[in-house]
Amino acid sequence: MARGLVGSEILRIAADIRALRREGRAICDLTVGDFDPRQFPIPDRLRSGVVSALERGETNYPPSNGVLELRESVRGFYARELGLDYPPECVLIAGGARPLLYGTFRALVDPSERVVYPVPSWNNNHYAHLVGAEGIALPCDAASGFLPRAEDLARALEGARLVCLNSPLNPSGTSFEPGVLRGICEALVAENRARERRGERPAYLLYDQVYWMLQASGHSHVTPPGLVPETARWTILVDGISKAFAATGVRVGWALGPADLIERMSAVLGHVGAWAPRAEQVATAELLDDAEAVREHLASFQEAILARLRRLHRGFTDLRAEGFAVDALEPAGTIYLAARIHPFGRRTAQGSVLATSEDVRRWLLGEAALAIVPFQAFGVDRDEGWFRLSVGAVSEREIEEALPRLGSALRSLRS
Ligand code: PMP
């Protein structure tokens, strides 16, 4: 299993970027799903909360399912912001969202059971490999915002033990329309009722919503239990502070789901020791309880992120109007823009022909000092030239300066 694990594509690209930077080149790095703390610091309330919790001596083992204060805060936060009502025994805390994703797979899926996930999506293929599952990738296209259609997902449900959805979506920033997610939920209910009658184990739905607080206005977030309450029996919501509070290195995440499953996930993760540090848990509880601090942080944070996404989008729209083979989806939130760069068949100044997204990626890194991630890093086979552009670690100025370099690179291509 360990030999077969594939390393992160994005980390491999990061190594290329580091090599160029060592040569003294300034790269506009749109690859990492992370934040530059100089541009996007964590909320003051969180920073001071961690420091004072440490000073108070919050330094010993936390309970393996998370400190009660934080489980209560998550419960209150979801009731207040999402209208969902979960008792504290249905809430599990861990060191970020990743252990909760892994814990869900580990607790539910036995070797060779079927896990369905749309592509592009983030890391489901790796989690499926870790537990020896049969991964079923469901290809999605730009026309549906790279999200699955209800009828396609309903067909894939048969025989599945776990279905993994992510909205808003890494890598495209797009999110489910309520009607589509409702259709998926109704299919899940129908499937599980039929299985119940046959005495078979149900299918579960892992709903990763780590970007839900980072949606542009006009895009409201929907959840399976919010749309079809019966799905709560089989749904695990995964979330955390990494993205919404630019706190990727602070490591606090939470999952909400049926109490029996949460208890098993807690048992699995307890042995792994994947707890969030105690002081960070206490500080996160204080932050989530402070509706005003959360609102204030999100308002300025989103504005800064969206300004970058919109600037990039405008750049692509202008280049497209000039006749270049580029495109981009409307920014919808998260920290990502889905952009298409497909000058396939054209020849670079050095004489090589651009045939794949990987060719385009390397060429843009060298020619335009612009680093981006092909959708192939998100499990996509078909190569249409789509890329993820992430803006958490760049300034608006860096984007402003990179766009003309992209234009010049495109202009330098020959047929
Ligand atoms: N889910 C999605 C969709 C993500 O993009 C990421 C981070 N790239 C995670 C989960 C993991 O979050 P964390 O850093 O809290 O483990």
Short mmCIF file of C-alpha atoms and ligand atoms in Angstrom, two decimals:
data_model
loop_
_atom_site.label_atom_id
_atom_site.label_comp_id
_atom_site.label_asym_id
_atom_site.label_seq_id
_atom_site.Cartn_x
_atom_site.Cartn_y
_atom_site.Cartn_z
CA MET A 1 0.00 0.00 0.00
CA ALA A 2 2.72 2.47 1.02
CA ARG A 3 4.77 1.80 -2.12
CA GLY A 4 1.69 2.43 -4.25
CA LEU A 5 0.87 5.81 -2.68
CA VAL A 6 1.30 8.60 -5.21
CA GLY A 7 2.98 11.76 -3.90
CA SER A 8 1.28 15.13 -4.17
CA GLU A 9 1.44 16.58 -7.67
CA ILE A 10 1.31 20.07 -6.22
CA LEU A 11 4.35 19.44 -4.01
CA ARG A 12 6.24 18.24 -7.08
CA ILE A 13 5.44 21.51 -8.84
CA ALA A 14 6.49 23.37 -5.67
CA ALA A 15 9.94 21.81 -6.03
CA ASP A 16 10.23 23.25 -9.58
CA ILE A 17 9.28 26.67 -8.23
CA ARG A 18 11.85 26.48 -5.44
CA ALA A 19 14.56 25.59 -7.95
CA LEU A 20 13.74 28.65 -10.09
CA ARG A 21 13.60 30.91 -7.05
CA ARG A 22 17.05 29.72 -6.01
CA GLU A 23 18.23 31.05 -9.38
CA GLY A 24 16.83 34.41 -8.30
CA ARG A 25 13.66 34.43 -10.46
CA ALA A 26 10.49 36.04 -9.08
CA ILE A 27 7.64 33.59 -9.67
CA CYS A 28 3.95 34.40 -9.39
CA ASP A 29 2.97 31.28 -7.49
CA LEU A 30 -0.68 30.36 -7.99
CA THR A 31 -0.17 26.72 -7.02
CA VAL A 32 -0.54 26.36 -3.28
CA GLY A 33 -3.90 26.05 -1.54
CA ASP A 34 -2.42 28.10 1.26
CA PHE A 35 -2.01 31.68 2.43
CA ASP A 36 0.88 34.07 2.82
CA PRO A 37 0.51 35.14 6.48
CA ARG A 38 1.89 38.60 5.64
CA GLN A 39 -1.11 39.14 3.38
CA PHE A 40 -3.65 36.98 5.11
CA PRO A 41 -2.93 36.74 8.86
CA ILE A 42 -5.20 34.66 11.09
CA PRO A 43 -7.88 36.63 13.00
CA ASP A 44 -6.50 38.51 16.06
CA ARG A 45 -9.09 36.76 18.21
CA LEU A 46 -7.60 33.38 17.25
CA ARG A 47 -3.96 34.40 17.70
CA SER A 48 -4.45 36.01 21.10
CA GLY A 49 -6.72 33.13 22.12
CA VAL A 50 -3.99 30.55 21.41
CA VAL A 51 -1.35 32.58 23.26
CA SER A 52 -3.47 33.08 26.36
CA ALA A 53 -4.65 29.45 26.38
CA LEU A 54 -0.99 28.36 26.40
CA GLU A 55 -0.24 30.85 29.17
CA ARG A 56 -3.12 29.46 31.20
CA GLY A 57 -1.59 26.00 30.92
CA GLU A 58 -3.87 24.41 28.30
CA THR A 59 -1.01 22.12 27.37
CA ASN A 60 -2.03 18.56 28.26
CA TYR A 61 -3.84 15.90 26.22
CA PRO A 62 -7.23 17.02 24.96
CA PRO A 63 -10.09 14.47 25.12
CA SER A 64 -9.78 12.29 22.02
CA ASN A 65 -13.04 13.56 20.53
CA GLY A 66 -12.12 17.21 21.23
CA VAL A 67 -12.63 19.59 24.15
CA LEU A 68 -16.30 19.96 25.06
CA GLU A 69 -16.15 23.77 24.77
CA LEU A 70 -15.19 23.48 21.10
CA ARG A 71 -17.72 20.76 20.31
CA GLU A 72 -20.38 23.00 21.88
CA SER A 73 -19.11 25.99 19.91
CA VAL A 74 -19.19 24.09 16.61
CA ARG A 75 -22.71 23.02 17.43
CA GLY A 76 -23.75 26.61 18.17
CA PHE A 77 -21.90 27.93 15.12
CA TYR A 78 -23.67 25.49 12.77
CA ALA A 79 -27.04 26.20 14.37
CA ARG A 80 -26.47 29.94 14.02
CA GLU A 81 -24.94 30.05 10.53
CA LEU A 82 -26.29 26.96 8.74
CA GLY A 83 -29.50 26.19 10.60
CA LEU A 84 -28.26 22.68 11.45
CA ASP A 85 -28.90 21.09 14.81
CA TYR A 86 -26.37 18.49 15.99
CA PRO A 87 -25.89 17.37 19.61
CA PRO A 88 -22.27 17.52 20.94
CA GLU A 89 -21.84 13.72 20.70
CA CYS A 90 -22.22 14.09 16.93
CA VAL A 91 -19.22 16.46 16.73
CA LEU A 92 -15.60 15.29 16.43
CA ILE A 93 -12.53 17.53 16.53
CA ALA A 94 -9.19 16.70 14.88
CA GLY A 95 -5.97 18.30 13.69
CA GLY A 96 -7.47 19.87 10.56
CA ALA A 97 -9.86 18.45 8.00
CA ARG A 98 -7.47 15.80 6.64
CA PRO A 99 -7.58 13.39 9.59
CA LEU A 100 -11.38 13.61 9.51
CA LEU A 101 -11.45 12.68 5.84
CA TYR A 102 -9.09 9.80 6.50
CA GLY A 103 -11.04 8.81 9.62
CA THR A 104 -14.28 8.70 7.61
CA PHE A 105 -12.75 6.42 4.98
CA ARG A 106 -11.07 4.26 7.62
CA ALA A 107 -14.18 3.87 9.78
CA LEU A 108 -16.58 3.12 6.91
CA VAL A 109 -14.80 1.45 4.05
CA ASP A 110 -13.47 -2.08 4.05
CA PRO A 111 -10.91 -3.21 1.45
CA SER A 112 -12.34 -3.51 -2.08
CA GLU A 113 -15.54 -1.63 -1.18
CA ARG A 114 -16.54 1.04 -3.62
CA VAL A 115 -15.90 4.78 -3.09
CA VAL A 116 -17.38 7.18 -5.62
CA TYR A 117 -16.00 10.68 -6.14
CA PRO A 118 -16.38 13.22 -8.90
CA VAL A 119 -13.24 14.48 -10.65
CA PRO A 120 -11.75 17.02 -10.58
CA SER A 121 -11.56 16.79 -6.80
CA TRP A 122 -8.94 16.88 -4.11
CA ASN A 123 -7.19 13.77 -2.75
CA ASN A 124 -10.12 11.31 -2.74
CA ASN A 125 -8.02 8.99 -4.92
CA HIS A 126 -5.30 8.96 -2.26
CA TYR A 127 -7.69 8.24 0.62
CA ALA A 128 -9.31 5.45 -1.40
CA HIS A 129 -5.87 3.94 -1.98
CA LEU A 130 -4.99 4.16 1.73
CA VAL A 131 -7.95 1.99 2.72
CA GLY A 132 -7.70 -0.37 -0.26
CA ALA A 133 -11.04 0.78 -1.68
CA GLU A 134 -12.11 0.54 -5.28
CA GLY A 135 -12.16 4.20 -6.31
CA ILE A 136 -14.76 5.13 -8.92
CA ALA A 137 -13.99 8.52 -10.49
CA LEU A 138 -16.97 10.32 -12.00
CA PRO A 139 -15.74 12.80 -14.65
CA CYS A 140 -17.40 16.25 -14.52
CA ASP A 141 -17.14 19.01 -17.10
CA ALA A 142 -17.02 22.78 -17.25
CA ALA A 143 -20.68 23.03 -18.30
CA SER A 144 -21.78 21.83 -14.84
CA GLY A 145 -19.10 23.87 -13.05
CA PHE A 146 -17.10 20.65 -12.66
CA LEU A 147 -19.70 19.38 -10.17
CA PRO A 148 -21.60 16.13 -10.70
CA ARG A 149 -25.13 16.12 -12.09
CA ALA A 150 -27.74 14.43 -9.90
CA GLU A 151 -28.58 11.75 -12.47
CA ASP A 152 -24.92 10.76 -12.98
CA LEU A 153 -24.32 10.51 -9.27
CA ALA A 154 -27.55 8.59 -8.70
CA ARG A 155 -26.40 5.98 -11.23
CA ALA A 156 -23.02 5.64 -9.49
CA LEU A 157 -24.62 5.16 -6.06
CA GLU A 158 -25.51 1.55 -6.65
CA GLY A 159 -23.00 -0.64 -4.85
CA ALA A 160 -21.13 2.33 -3.35
CA ARG A 161 -20.17 2.36 0.32
CA LEU A 162 -19.08 6.00 0.32
CA VAL A 163 -19.70 9.00 -1.93
CA CYS A 164 -17.37 11.98 -1.50
CA LEU A 165 -18.57 15.45 -2.42
CA ASN A 166 -16.88 18.80 -1.96
CA SER A 167 -18.68 22.12 -2.28
CA PRO A 168 -17.51 24.79 -2.88
CA LEU A 169 -15.11 22.77 -4.95
CA ASN A 170 -11.35 22.65 -4.85
CA PRO A 171 -10.13 23.19 -7.67
CA SER A 172 -12.83 25.29 -9.40
CA GLY A 173 -14.44 27.38 -6.65
CA THR A 174 -17.90 26.40 -7.95
CA SER A 175 -20.66 25.19 -5.64
CA PHE A 176 -23.79 23.06 -5.78
CA GLU A 177 -27.07 24.54 -6.90
CA PRO A 178 -29.68 23.52 -4.30
CA GLY A 179 -31.71 21.58 -6.90
CA VAL A 180 -28.73 19.43 -7.92
CA LEU A 181 -27.70 18.60 -4.36
CA ARG A 182 -31.33 17.89 -3.45
CA GLY A 183 -31.52 15.43 -6.36
CA ILE A 184 -28.39 13.67 -5.09
CA CYS A 185 -29.80 13.53 -1.55
CA GLU A 186 -33.09 12.09 -2.75
CA ALA A 187 -31.21 9.42 -4.69
CA LEU A 188 -29.23 8.56 -1.53
CA VAL A 189 -32.40 8.23 0.52
CA ALA A 190 -34.04 6.01 -2.11
CA GLU A 191 -30.93 3.83 -2.38
CA ASN A 192 -30.58 3.42 1.39
CA ARG A 193 -34.27 2.67 1.93
CA ALA A 194 -33.98 -0.08 -0.70
CA ARG A 195 -30.84 -1.42 0.99
CA GLU A 196 -32.56 -1.35 4.37
CA ARG A 197 -35.33 -3.51 2.95
CA ARG A 198 -32.73 -5.94 1.61
CA GLY A 199 -30.79 -5.92 4.91
CA GLU A 200 -27.70 -4.37 3.27
CA ARG A 201 -25.31 -1.75 4.65
CA PRO A 202 -26.13 1.84 3.66
CA ALA A 203 -24.13 4.20 1.46
CA TYR A 204 -22.62 7.20 3.28
CA LEU A 205 -22.07 10.70 2.00
CA LEU A 206 -18.90 12.57 2.92
CA TYR A 207 -19.60 16.26 2.40
CA ASP A 208 -16.42 18.31 2.58
CA GLN A 209 -17.36 21.94 3.05
CA VAL A 210 -14.07 23.50 4.13
CA TYR A 211 -14.60 26.47 1.76
CA TRP A 212 -18.23 27.24 2.59
CA MET A 213 -17.46 30.48 4.41
CA LEU A 214 -15.49 31.78 1.42
CA GLN A 215 -18.28 32.10 -1.13
CA ALA A 216 -18.86 35.22 -3.18
CA SER A 217 -22.13 36.99 -2.47
CA GLY A 218 -24.95 35.55 -4.51
CA HIS A 219 -23.72 31.99 -3.92
CA SER A 220 -25.37 30.53 -0.84
CA HIS A 221 -24.15 27.34 0.73
CA VAL A 222 -26.37 24.28 0.89
CA THR A 223 -25.85 21.08 2.90
CA PRO A 224 -27.41 17.64 2.47
CA PRO A 225 -29.11 17.60 5.92
CA GLY A 226 -30.27 21.20 5.37
CA LEU A 227 -32.01 20.19 2.13
CA VAL A 228 -33.16 16.65 2.94
CA PRO A 229 -33.07 16.08 6.73
CA GLU A 230 -33.25 12.28 6.39
CA THR A 231 -29.74 12.26 4.87
CA ALA A 232 -28.28 13.27 8.27
CA ARG A 233 -28.31 9.55 9.18
CA TRP A 234 -25.66 8.88 6.54
CA THR A 235 -23.89 12.22 6.08
CA ILE A 236 -20.53 13.30 7.50
CA LEU A 237 -19.85 17.02 7.23
CA VAL A 238 -16.16 17.95 7.29
CA ASP A 239 -14.96 21.48 7.95
CA GLY A 240 -12.31 23.45 9.83
CA ILE A 241 -10.47 26.71 10.31
CA SER A 242 -7.71 26.12 7.73
CA LYS A 243 -9.25 27.97 4.81
CA ALA A 244 -11.92 30.30 6.21
CA PHE A 245 -9.54 31.76 8.80
CA ALA A 246 -6.30 31.40 6.80
CA ALA A 247 -5.16 29.09 9.60
CA THR A 248 -3.73 26.18 7.62
CA GLY A 249 -0.88 25.71 10.10
CA VAL A 250 -2.99 26.00 13.25
CA ARG A 251 -4.63 22.60 12.61
CA VAL A 252 -8.20 22.53 13.88
CA GLY A 253 -10.97 20.74 12.00
CA TRP A 254 -14.34 19.23 12.84
CA ALA A 255 -16.69 16.58 11.52
CA LEU A 256 -20.41 16.21 12.24
CA GLY A 257 -22.29 13.01 11.63
CA PRO A 258 -24.31 10.18 13.15
CA ALA A 259 -23.20 9.53 16.75
CA ASP A 260 -22.24 5.86 16.21
CA LEU A 261 -19.97 6.68 13.28
CA ILE A 262 -18.45 9.72 15.03
CA GLU A 263 -17.63 7.49 17.99
CA ARG A 264 -15.83 4.95 15.74
CA MET A 265 -13.95 7.72 13.91
CA SER A 266 -12.89 9.09 17.27
CA ALA A 267 -11.60 5.63 18.25
CA VAL A 268 -9.60 5.35 15.01
CA LEU A 269 -8.15 8.86 15.21
CA GLY A 270 -7.44 8.49 18.94
CA HIS A 271 -4.93 5.76 18.14
CA VAL A 272 -3.42 7.87 15.38
CA GLY A 273 -3.14 10.79 17.83
CA ALA A 274 -4.54 13.15 15.23
CA TRP A 275 -5.96 15.56 17.82
CA ALA A 276 -5.92 19.28 17.39
CA PRO A 277 -3.64 20.87 20.00
CA ARG A 278 -5.57 21.78 23.12
CA ALA A 279 -4.77 25.50 23.19
CA GLU A 280 -5.82 25.83 19.53
CA GLN A 281 -9.08 24.06 20.29
CA VAL A 282 -9.91 26.41 23.16
CA ALA A 283 -9.03 29.47 21.06
CA THR A 284 -11.12 28.20 18.13
CA ALA A 285 -14.10 27.79 20.49
CA GLU A 286 -13.73 31.42 21.56
CA LEU A 287 -13.50 32.57 17.95
CA LEU A 288 -16.55 30.63 16.74
CA ASP A 289 -18.60 31.93 19.69
CA ASP A 290 -17.77 35.49 18.71
CA ALA A 291 -20.17 36.04 15.80
CA GLU A 292 -18.98 39.62 15.36
CA ALA A 293 -15.27 38.67 15.13
CA VAL A 294 -16.09 35.95 12.58
CA ARG A 295 -18.19 38.31 10.47
CA GLU A 296 -15.58 41.05 10.60
CA HIS A 297 -12.77 38.72 9.59
CA LEU A 298 -14.72 37.12 6.75
CA ALA A 299 -15.86 40.43 5.31
CA SER A 300 -12.37 41.84 4.75
CA PHE A 301 -10.82 38.47 3.96
CA GLN A 302 -13.34 37.67 1.25
CA GLU A 303 -13.03 41.10 -0.26
CA ALA A 304 -9.25 40.71 -0.58
CA ILE A 305 -9.53 37.19 -2.03
CA LEU A 306 -12.26 38.13 -4.47
CA ALA A 307 -10.36 41.19 -5.68
CA ARG A 308 -7.51 38.86 -6.69
CA LEU A 309 -9.83 36.30 -8.32
CA ARG A 310 -11.66 39.01 -10.23
CA ARG A 311 -8.42 40.59 -11.44
CA LEU A 312 -7.24 37.23 -12.75
CA HIS A 313 -10.59 36.56 -14.38
CA ARG A 314 -10.55 39.95 -16.10
CA GLY A 315 -7.06 39.19 -17.39
CA PHE A 316 -8.29 35.96 -18.96
CA THR A 317 -11.38 37.61 -20.41
CA ASP A 318 -9.20 40.29 -22.05
CA LEU A 319 -6.81 37.70 -23.50
CA ARG A 320 -9.71 35.70 -24.82
CA ALA A 321 -11.12 38.81 -26.47
CA GLU A 322 -7.73 39.20 -28.16
CA GLY A 323 -8.28 35.77 -29.69
CA PHE A 324 -6.06 33.60 -27.50
CA ALA A 325 -7.02 30.04 -26.57
CA VAL A 326 -7.86 30.82 -22.95
CA ASP A 327 -10.98 30.91 -20.81
CA ALA A 328 -11.95 31.11 -17.13
CA LEU A 329 -15.02 30.37 -15.06
CA GLU A 330 -16.64 33.30 -13.23
CA PRO A 331 -15.05 33.64 -9.73
CA ALA A 332 -17.44 32.13 -7.21
CA GLY A 333 -15.42 32.23 -4.01
CA THR A 334 -12.92 29.87 -2.33
CA ILE A 335 -9.37 30.90 -3.21
CA TYR A 336 -9.41 29.28 -6.65
CA LEU A 337 -10.15 30.20 -10.21
CA ALA A 338 -10.63 27.56 -12.89
CA ALA A 339 -8.87 28.77 -16.03
CA ARG A 340 -8.35 27.13 -19.37
CA ILE A 341 -5.16 27.63 -21.35
CA HIS A 342 -5.19 25.42 -24.42
CA PRO A 343 -2.86 26.63 -27.16
CA PHE A 344 -2.43 22.97 -28.06
CA GLY A 345 -0.52 22.26 -31.25
CA ARG A 346 1.27 25.65 -31.16
CA ARG A 347 5.04 25.94 -31.11
CA THR A 348 7.05 27.77 -28.45
CA ALA A 349 9.93 30.18 -29.19
CA GLN A 350 12.26 27.27 -28.35
CA GLY A 351 10.58 25.14 -31.01
CA SER A 352 8.70 22.57 -28.90
CA VAL A 353 5.04 21.86 -29.54
CA LEU A 354 2.55 22.32 -26.68
CA ALA A 355 0.55 19.10 -26.64
CA THR A 356 -0.64 18.71 -23.03
CA SER A 357 -1.52 20.71 -19.92
CA GLU A 358 1.78 19.58 -18.43
CA ASP A 359 3.59 21.10 -21.44
CA VAL A 360 1.66 24.33 -20.93
CA ARG A 361 2.43 24.34 -17.20
CA ARG A 362 6.19 23.97 -17.74
CA TRP A 363 6.23 26.47 -20.56
CA LEU A 364 4.39 29.13 -18.51
CA LEU A 365 6.66 28.58 -15.53
CA GLY A 366 9.77 29.15 -17.64
CA GLU A 367 8.42 31.73 -20.09
CA ALA A 368 6.05 33.78 -17.90
CA ALA A 369 7.29 32.99 -14.36
CA LEU A 370 3.71 31.92 -13.67
CA ALA A 371 3.06 28.75 -11.65
CA ILE A 372 -0.29 26.97 -11.98
CA VAL A 373 -1.66 23.45 -11.41
CA PRO A 374 -3.21 21.33 -14.19
CA PHE A 375 -6.53 19.63 -13.38
CA GLN A 376 -4.70 16.32 -13.88
CA ALA A 377 -3.47 16.86 -10.28
CA PHE A 378 -7.13 16.49 -9.27
CA GLY A 379 -7.69 13.10 -10.85
CA VAL A 380 -8.74 14.29 -14.31
CA ASP A 381 -7.75 12.09 -17.28
CA ARG A 382 -9.12 14.02 -20.23
CA ASP A 383 -6.79 16.87 -21.11
CA GLU A 384 -8.72 19.99 -22.10
CA GLY A 385 -6.22 22.45 -20.71
CA TRP A 386 -7.95 23.38 -17.44
CA PHE A 387 -5.87 24.68 -14.53
CA ARG A 388 -6.38 25.70 -10.91
CA LEU A 389 -5.16 29.19 -10.05
CA SER A 390 -4.91 29.81 -6.31
CA VAL A 391 -4.62 33.36 -4.97
CA GLY A 392 -3.98 32.91 -1.23
CA ALA A 393 -0.25 33.45 -1.45
CA VAL A 394 0.02 36.35 -3.91
CA SER A 395 -0.66 40.09 -3.84
CA GLU A 396 -2.87 41.88 -6.35
CA ARG A 397 0.28 43.51 -7.63
CA GLU A 398 1.92 40.17 -8.39
CA ILE A 399 -1.17 39.21 -10.40
CA GLU A 400 -1.16 42.58 -12.14
CA GLU A 401 2.46 42.02 -13.15
CA ALA A 402 2.02 38.37 -14.18
CA LEU A 403 -0.89 38.93 -16.61
CA PRO A 404 1.17 40.85 -19.20
CA ARG A 405 3.79 38.09 -19.00
CA LEU A 406 1.07 35.54 -19.79
CA GLY A 407 -0.03 37.72 -22.72
CA SER A 408 3.54 37.98 -24.08
CA ALA A 409 4.06 34.23 -23.75
CA LEU A 410 0.85 33.55 -25.71
CA ARG A 411 1.88 36.10 -28.33
CA SER A 412 5.26 34.41 -28.75
CA LEU A 413 3.68 31.10 -29.89
CA ARG A 414 3.94 30.08 -33.54
CA SER A 415 1.82 27.73 -35.55
N1 PMP B 1 -10.68 19.49 1.91
C1 PMP B 1 -10.40 20.23 0.83
C2 PMP B 1 -11.40 20.31 -0.27
C3 PMP B 1 -9.17 20.91 0.74
O1 PMP B 1 -8.90 21.62 -0.35
C4 PMP B 1 -8.25 20.80 1.81
C5 PMP B 1 -6.90 21.47 1.77
N2 PMP B 1 -6.30 21.60 0.55
C6 PMP B 1 -8.59 20.02 2.91
C7 PMP B 1 -9.82 19.39 2.93
C8 PMP B 1 -7.65 19.83 4.06
O2 PMP B 1 -7.74 20.82 5.01
P1 PMP B 1 -6.79 20.83 6.29
O3 PMP B 1 -5.62 21.68 5.95
O4 PMP B 1 -7.64 21.43 7.37
O5 PMP B 1 -6.38 19.44 6.60
#
